[in-house]
XYZ file of C-alpha atoms in Angstrom:
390
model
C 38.030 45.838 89.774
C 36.937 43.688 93.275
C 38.229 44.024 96.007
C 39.315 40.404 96.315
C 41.655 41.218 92.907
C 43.622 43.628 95.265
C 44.307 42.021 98.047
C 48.184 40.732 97.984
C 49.720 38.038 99.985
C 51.562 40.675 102.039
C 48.393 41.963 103.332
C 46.762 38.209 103.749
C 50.091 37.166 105.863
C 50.305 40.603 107.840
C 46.863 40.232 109.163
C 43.952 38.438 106.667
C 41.143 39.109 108.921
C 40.180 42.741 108.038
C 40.123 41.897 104.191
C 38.000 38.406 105.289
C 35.493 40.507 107.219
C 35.571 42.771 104.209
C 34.705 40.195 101.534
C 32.243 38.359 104.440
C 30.289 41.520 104.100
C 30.919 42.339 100.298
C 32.180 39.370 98.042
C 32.078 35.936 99.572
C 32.669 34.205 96.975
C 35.579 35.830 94.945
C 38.709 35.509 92.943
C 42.021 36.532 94.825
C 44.499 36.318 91.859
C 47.566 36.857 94.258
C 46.586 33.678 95.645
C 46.016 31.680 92.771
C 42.685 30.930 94.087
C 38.925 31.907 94.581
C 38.074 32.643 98.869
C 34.943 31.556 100.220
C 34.974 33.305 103.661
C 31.359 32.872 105.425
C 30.602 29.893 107.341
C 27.418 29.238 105.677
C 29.055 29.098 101.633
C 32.291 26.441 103.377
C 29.610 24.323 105.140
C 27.900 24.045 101.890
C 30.870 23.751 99.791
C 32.011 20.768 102.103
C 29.511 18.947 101.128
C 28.233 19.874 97.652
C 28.490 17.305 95.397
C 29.761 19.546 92.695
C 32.928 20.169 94.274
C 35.949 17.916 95.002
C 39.032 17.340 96.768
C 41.007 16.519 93.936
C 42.472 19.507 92.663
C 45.787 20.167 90.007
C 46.116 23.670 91.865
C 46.625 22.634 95.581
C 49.580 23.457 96.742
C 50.235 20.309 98.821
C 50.324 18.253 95.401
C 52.970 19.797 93.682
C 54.776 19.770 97.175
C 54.196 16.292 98.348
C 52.775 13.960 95.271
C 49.180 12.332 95.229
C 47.452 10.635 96.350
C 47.305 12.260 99.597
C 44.532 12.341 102.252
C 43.816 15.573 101.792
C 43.081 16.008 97.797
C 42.020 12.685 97.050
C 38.284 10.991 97.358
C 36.040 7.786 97.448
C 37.757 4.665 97.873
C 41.471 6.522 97.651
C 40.453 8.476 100.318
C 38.938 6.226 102.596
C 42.208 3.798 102.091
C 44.613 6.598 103.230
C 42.546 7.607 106.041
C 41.846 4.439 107.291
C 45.080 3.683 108.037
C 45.566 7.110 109.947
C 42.302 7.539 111.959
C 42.120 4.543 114.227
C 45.372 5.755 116.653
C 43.916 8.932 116.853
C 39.997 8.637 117.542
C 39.231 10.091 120.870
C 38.828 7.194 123.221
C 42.116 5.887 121.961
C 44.106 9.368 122.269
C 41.931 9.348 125.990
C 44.357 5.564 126.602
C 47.388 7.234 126.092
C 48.207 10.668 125.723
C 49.037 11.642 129.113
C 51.801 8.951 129.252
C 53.040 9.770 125.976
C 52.650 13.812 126.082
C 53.910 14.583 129.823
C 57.073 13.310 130.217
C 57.747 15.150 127.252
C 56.385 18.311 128.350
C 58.489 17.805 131.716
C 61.623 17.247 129.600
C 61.011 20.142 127.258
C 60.409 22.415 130.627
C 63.296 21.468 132.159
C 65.530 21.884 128.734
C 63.987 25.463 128.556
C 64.662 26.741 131.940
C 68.239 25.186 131.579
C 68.230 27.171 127.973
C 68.020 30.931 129.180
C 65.503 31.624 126.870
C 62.093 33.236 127.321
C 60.477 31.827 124.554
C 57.181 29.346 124.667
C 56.787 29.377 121.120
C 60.017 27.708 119.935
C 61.312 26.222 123.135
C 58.468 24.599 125.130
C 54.679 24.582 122.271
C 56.639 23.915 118.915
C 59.380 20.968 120.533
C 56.366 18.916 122.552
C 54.202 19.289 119.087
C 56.773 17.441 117.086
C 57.804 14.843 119.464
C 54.952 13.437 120.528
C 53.369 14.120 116.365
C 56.517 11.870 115.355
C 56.229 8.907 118.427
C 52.804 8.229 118.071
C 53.577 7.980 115.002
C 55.994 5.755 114.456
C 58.979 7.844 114.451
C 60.688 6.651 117.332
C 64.579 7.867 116.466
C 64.240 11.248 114.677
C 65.403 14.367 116.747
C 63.752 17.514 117.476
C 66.193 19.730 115.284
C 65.460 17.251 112.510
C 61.434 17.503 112.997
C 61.191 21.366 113.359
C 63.797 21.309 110.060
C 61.249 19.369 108.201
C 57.771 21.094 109.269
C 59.695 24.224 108.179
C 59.939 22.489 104.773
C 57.266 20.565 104.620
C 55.324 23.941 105.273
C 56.839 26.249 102.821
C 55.576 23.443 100.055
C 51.762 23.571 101.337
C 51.220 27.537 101.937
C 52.905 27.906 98.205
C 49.421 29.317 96.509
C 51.630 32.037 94.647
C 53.961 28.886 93.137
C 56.988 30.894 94.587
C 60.478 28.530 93.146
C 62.284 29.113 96.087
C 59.782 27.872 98.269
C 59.198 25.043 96.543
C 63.260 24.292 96.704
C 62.939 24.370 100.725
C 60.470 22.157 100.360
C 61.986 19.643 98.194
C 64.813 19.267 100.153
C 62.816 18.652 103.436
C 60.782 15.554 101.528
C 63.938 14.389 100.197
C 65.284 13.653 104.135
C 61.679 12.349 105.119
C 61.627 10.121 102.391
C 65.273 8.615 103.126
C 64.422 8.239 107.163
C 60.789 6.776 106.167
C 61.517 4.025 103.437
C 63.350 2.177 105.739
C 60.579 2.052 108.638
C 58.661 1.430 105.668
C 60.478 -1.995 104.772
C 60.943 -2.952 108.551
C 57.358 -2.254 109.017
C 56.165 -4.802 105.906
C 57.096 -7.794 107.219
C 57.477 -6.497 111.282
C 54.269 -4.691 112.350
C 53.410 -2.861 114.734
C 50.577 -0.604 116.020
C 51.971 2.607 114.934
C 49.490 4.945 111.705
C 52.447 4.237 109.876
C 51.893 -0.057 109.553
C 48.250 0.782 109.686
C 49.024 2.514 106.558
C 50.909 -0.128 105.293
C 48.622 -2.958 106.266
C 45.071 -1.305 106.695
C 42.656 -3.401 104.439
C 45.103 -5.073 102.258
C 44.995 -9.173 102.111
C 47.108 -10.808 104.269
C 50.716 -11.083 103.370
C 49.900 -7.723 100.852
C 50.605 -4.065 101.337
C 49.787 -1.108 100.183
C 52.832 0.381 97.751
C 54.944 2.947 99.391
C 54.221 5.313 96.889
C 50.760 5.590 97.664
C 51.701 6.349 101.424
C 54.429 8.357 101.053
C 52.465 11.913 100.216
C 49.525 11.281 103.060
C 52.656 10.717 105.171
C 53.872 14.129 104.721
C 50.761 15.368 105.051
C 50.241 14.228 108.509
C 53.851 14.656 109.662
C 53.137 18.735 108.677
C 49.200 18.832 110.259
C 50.171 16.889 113.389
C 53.301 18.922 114.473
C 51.704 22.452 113.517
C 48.544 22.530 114.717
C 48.974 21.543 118.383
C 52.324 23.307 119.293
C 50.572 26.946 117.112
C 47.309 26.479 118.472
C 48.683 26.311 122.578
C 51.137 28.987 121.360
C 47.591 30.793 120.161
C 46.155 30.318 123.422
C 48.964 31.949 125.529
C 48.768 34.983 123.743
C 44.658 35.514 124.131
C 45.514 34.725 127.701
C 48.379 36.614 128.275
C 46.164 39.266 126.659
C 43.510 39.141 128.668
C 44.550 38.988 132.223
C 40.769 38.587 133.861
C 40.263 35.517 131.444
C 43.948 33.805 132.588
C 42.520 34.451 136.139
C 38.932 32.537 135.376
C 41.146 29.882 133.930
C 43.178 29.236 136.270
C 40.363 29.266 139.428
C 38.128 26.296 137.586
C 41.130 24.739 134.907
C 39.377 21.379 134.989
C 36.014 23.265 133.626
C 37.391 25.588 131.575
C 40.560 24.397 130.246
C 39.040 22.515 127.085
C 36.480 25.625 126.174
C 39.860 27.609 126.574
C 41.647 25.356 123.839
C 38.662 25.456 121.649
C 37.866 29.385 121.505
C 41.464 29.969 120.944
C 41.606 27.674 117.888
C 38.003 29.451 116.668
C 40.120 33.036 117.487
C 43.025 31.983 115.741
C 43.210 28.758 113.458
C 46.519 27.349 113.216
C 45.506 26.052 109.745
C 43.156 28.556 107.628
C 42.732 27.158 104.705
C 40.907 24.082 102.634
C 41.317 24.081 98.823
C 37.907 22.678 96.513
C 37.436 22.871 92.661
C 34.026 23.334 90.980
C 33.613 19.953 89.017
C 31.077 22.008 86.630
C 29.329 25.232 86.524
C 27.210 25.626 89.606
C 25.865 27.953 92.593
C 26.414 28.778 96.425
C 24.050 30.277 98.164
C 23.164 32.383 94.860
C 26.593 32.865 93.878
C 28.053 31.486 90.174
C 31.401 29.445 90.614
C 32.537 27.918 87.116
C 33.407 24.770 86.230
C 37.227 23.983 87.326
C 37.668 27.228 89.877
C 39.521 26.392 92.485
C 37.857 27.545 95.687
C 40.129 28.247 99.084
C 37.606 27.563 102.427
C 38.907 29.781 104.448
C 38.470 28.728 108.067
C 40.087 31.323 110.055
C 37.270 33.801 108.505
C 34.188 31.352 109.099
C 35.238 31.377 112.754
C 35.098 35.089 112.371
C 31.561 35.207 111.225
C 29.616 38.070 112.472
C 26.220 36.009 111.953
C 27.726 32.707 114.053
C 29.480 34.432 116.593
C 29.127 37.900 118.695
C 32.003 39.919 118.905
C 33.785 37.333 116.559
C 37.344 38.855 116.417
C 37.607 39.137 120.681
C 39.247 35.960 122.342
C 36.348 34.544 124.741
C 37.062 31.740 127.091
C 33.898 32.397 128.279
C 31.520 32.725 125.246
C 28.779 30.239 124.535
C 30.738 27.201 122.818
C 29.588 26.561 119.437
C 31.429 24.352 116.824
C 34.379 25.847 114.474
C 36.321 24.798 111.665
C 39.371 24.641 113.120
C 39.639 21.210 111.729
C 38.074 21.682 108.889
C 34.519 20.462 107.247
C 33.397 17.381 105.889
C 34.671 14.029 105.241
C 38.508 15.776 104.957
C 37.629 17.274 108.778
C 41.406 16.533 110.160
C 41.681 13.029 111.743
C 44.158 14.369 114.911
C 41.415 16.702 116.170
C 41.189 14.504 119.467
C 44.911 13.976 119.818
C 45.804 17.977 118.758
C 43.478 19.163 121.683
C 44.376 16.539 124.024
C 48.424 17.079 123.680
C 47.477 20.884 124.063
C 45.743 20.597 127.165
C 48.537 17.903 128.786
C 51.416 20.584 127.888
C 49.170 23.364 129.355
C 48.571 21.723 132.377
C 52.756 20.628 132.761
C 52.911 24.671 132.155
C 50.500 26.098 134.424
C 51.632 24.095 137.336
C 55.175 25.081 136.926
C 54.637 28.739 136.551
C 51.845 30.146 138.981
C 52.744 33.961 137.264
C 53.292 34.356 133.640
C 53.204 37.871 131.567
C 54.736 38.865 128.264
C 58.086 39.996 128.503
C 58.344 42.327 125.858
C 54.731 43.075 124.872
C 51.949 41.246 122.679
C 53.519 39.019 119.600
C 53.257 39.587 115.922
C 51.276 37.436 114.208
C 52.435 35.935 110.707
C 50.550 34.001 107.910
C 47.286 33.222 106.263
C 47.596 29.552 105.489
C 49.264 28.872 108.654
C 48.944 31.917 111.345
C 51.011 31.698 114.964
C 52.980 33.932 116.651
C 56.053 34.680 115.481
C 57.429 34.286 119.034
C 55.803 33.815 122.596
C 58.621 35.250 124.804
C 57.146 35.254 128.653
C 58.647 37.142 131.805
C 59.026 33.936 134.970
C-alpha cells in the first residue's frame, strides 16, 4: 500500500504538512482515497499541471459543483470561463483596488476596532480579521444591506460545501441551506441590477459583454457568485489572522516589522500567505492518459494542486516550513496557478494590509494571551482562534 492510501482527513485537517513533505519527497503524484482525489504536492508537477493542455478545470468530482452548480469560475474553461471572469476581474485589478480600498476598508476596520474593544473579547480572529473580510468582500461587491452575522453564517456554509472531498451528507445539508439564503437576498439585486446598473462585479456580471439591452441569465451567475462571495471573505480575514500568529510567534520579526512597516509590511503579508495558505487546494482532471514530470496520471483522475505544500517546497524555498518576513521574496501559489489564479489577489492583500495598519496603530504591544493557536483544515487552514493579551 502508498503512503498517500493512508493518510485520512483527520490527519490532513490536524496538520497536512508533514504527510505533504512526505509525499514531496516520496510520491508526488498519488492517490489519497480519503480525499476522493489524487495530490500533486511539488511546485514544479502544479506549475506544469496549470498549464498542461491535458488537464482541465471542468471536473464532475469538485466539490464546489455539487455545492454551488456550474458553471462557475472556477471549474469551467474557454469562452465560459472568460465570460464569468470578465465580469469579476475589472473591480478588482490592482490599480483599481489602489483607487479605493483605503476608503472602503478603514472605516470599517475603525468600526470593527471599536465594536471589539466595546465587546470584552480577546479575539482577532472572529472579532476584528474575519468581520472586516466579509464586509468590505460583500460592499465592493454589491452587497450593500446584508449584515455581518448573516455573511459569517453563509461563508460557514458556503465553506462546508467546497472542502466536501469525502461527499460527507451533513455537510452538504449546511451548505444547502446557506445557498438557499444567498440565492433569495441575490435574485432580487439581480432584477434591480438588469434594468438599474451600476458599477458593482455583480452588474458587470450581469452586463459584461452581452448586447445592449441583453443579459447574461441568472443561472449562469448564480454559482461564480458563490464562489466569490466564499474566496473573497476567507482569504483576506484567514490570511491577516495567519500573519498575527507567525508574528506573534516570532517576536524579533514583529519588532523588524514594526521599525520599517512601510518596507516590510507587504513582504510580511506575502510570506505569511506562502507559510500558511488560507486556500490549499486546486482540483484538475486528466482529459486522457498522460505524464508529469515522468509520472503516469490516467485519463479522468482527478488531481488536487495542493498549494499550501508547493509553498513548502524544499527545492523553492530554504527552511520552507519557518515563517520569514525577511527571506528573499519569491512568488507562491497562494492564489493559485494559471488562467484560474484568483482574480481578488490585489484587493485580498490590499484589505489585509489597510486592517493591519488600523491594528498596529491602535495597539503598540500585542502578545498571545493564552499561548500559540491551533491550526484547523487542509482545504481551508486558519487558526481556530487568535485571542491577544492588550
Amino acid at each position: 500500500m502508498r503512503y498517500s492510501e493512508t493518510i485520512t482527513i483527520e490527519d490532513l485537517d490536524t496538520d497536512p504538512f508533514p504527510h505533504y513533505a512526505r509525499l514531496r519527497a516520496e510520491d508526488p503524484i498519488a492517490p489519497v482515497p480519503a480525499a476522493n482525489c489524487w495530490f500533486a504536492t511539488r511546485w514544479k508537477d502544479i506549475e506544469q499541471i496549470a498549464r498542461h493542455p491535458d488537464f482541465t478545470a471542468v471536473s464532475d468530482e469538485a466539490p464546489v459543483n455539487a455545492a454551488f452548480g456550474r458553471p462557475n469560475v472556477l471549474t469551467s474553461e474557454g469562452p465560459t470561463h472568460a465570460a464569468l471572469r470578465g465580469g469579476i476581474e475589472p473591480h478588482y485589478k490592482p490599480r483599481r483596488v489602489a483607487d479605493y480600498i483605503d476608503a472602503l476598508v478603514r472605516p470599517i476596520a475603525e468600526a470593527q476596532l471599536a465594536a471589539f474593544r466595546a465587546s470584552g473579547s480577546n479575539d482577532l480572529l472572529t472579532e476584528y480579521f474575519e468581520p472586516i473580510s466579509a464586509l468590505a468582500l460583500a460592499r465592493s461587491f454589491g452587497f450593500m444591506d446584508v449584515d455581518t452575522p448573516t455573511l459569517r453564517r453563509w461563508f460557514h456554509g458556503l465553506s462546508q460545501g467546497a472542502i466536501n472531498f469525502e461527499r460527507d451528507p451533513a455537510r452538504a445539508a449546511i451548505c444547502a441551506a446557506a445557498v438557499q439564503e444567498i440565492e433569495a437576498v441575490t435574485l432580487p439585486l439581480l432584477e434591480r441590477l438588469a434594468k438599474t446598473p451600476d458599477n458593482s462585479p455583480l452588474s458587470h456580471m450581469l452586463h459584461s459583454g452581452m448586447e445592449p439591452g441583453q443579459t447574461r441569465p441568472v443561472e449562469m451567475i448564480l454559482p461564480s457568485v458563490k464562489v466569490s462571495l466564499l474566496g473573497g471573505m476567507q482569504e483576506p480575514g484567514h490570511g491577516a489572522a495567519n500573519l498575527m500568529v507567525g508574528l506573534l510567534q516570532n517576536p524579533d520579526q514583529f519588532a523588524a516589522l514594526r521599525a520599517d512597516l512601510e518596507t516590510r509590511l507587504g513582504p510580511a503579508i506575502d510570506e505569511a500567505l506562502r507559510w500558511i495558505a488560507p486556500i490549499g487546494t486546486m482540483m484538475r482532471t486528466a482529459t486522457r492518459d498522460t505524464e508529469v514530470n515522468g509520472f503516469a496520471v490516467p485519463e479522468g483522475t482527478a488531481v488536487s494542486c495542493i498549494f499550501a505544500s508547493a509553498n513548502r517546497d524544499e527545492t523553492r524555498w530554504d527552511n520552507a516550513d519557518a515563517f520569514d518576513i525577511l527571506r528573499p521574496q519569491k512568488a507562491h501559489m497562494a492564489f493559485g496557478q494559471g488562467v484560474h489564479f484568483c482574480a481578488g489577489k490585489w484587493f485580498a492583500k490590499a484589505q489585509i494590509e489597510v486592517a493591519m495598519r488600523v491594528l498596529l496603530d491602535a495597539f503598540p504591544r500585542l502578545a498571545f494571551a493564552d499561548g500559540p493557536p491551533e491550526f484547523r483544515g487542509w482545504e481551508f487552514r486558519a487558526p481556530r482562534h487568535c485571542r491577544i493579551a492588550l
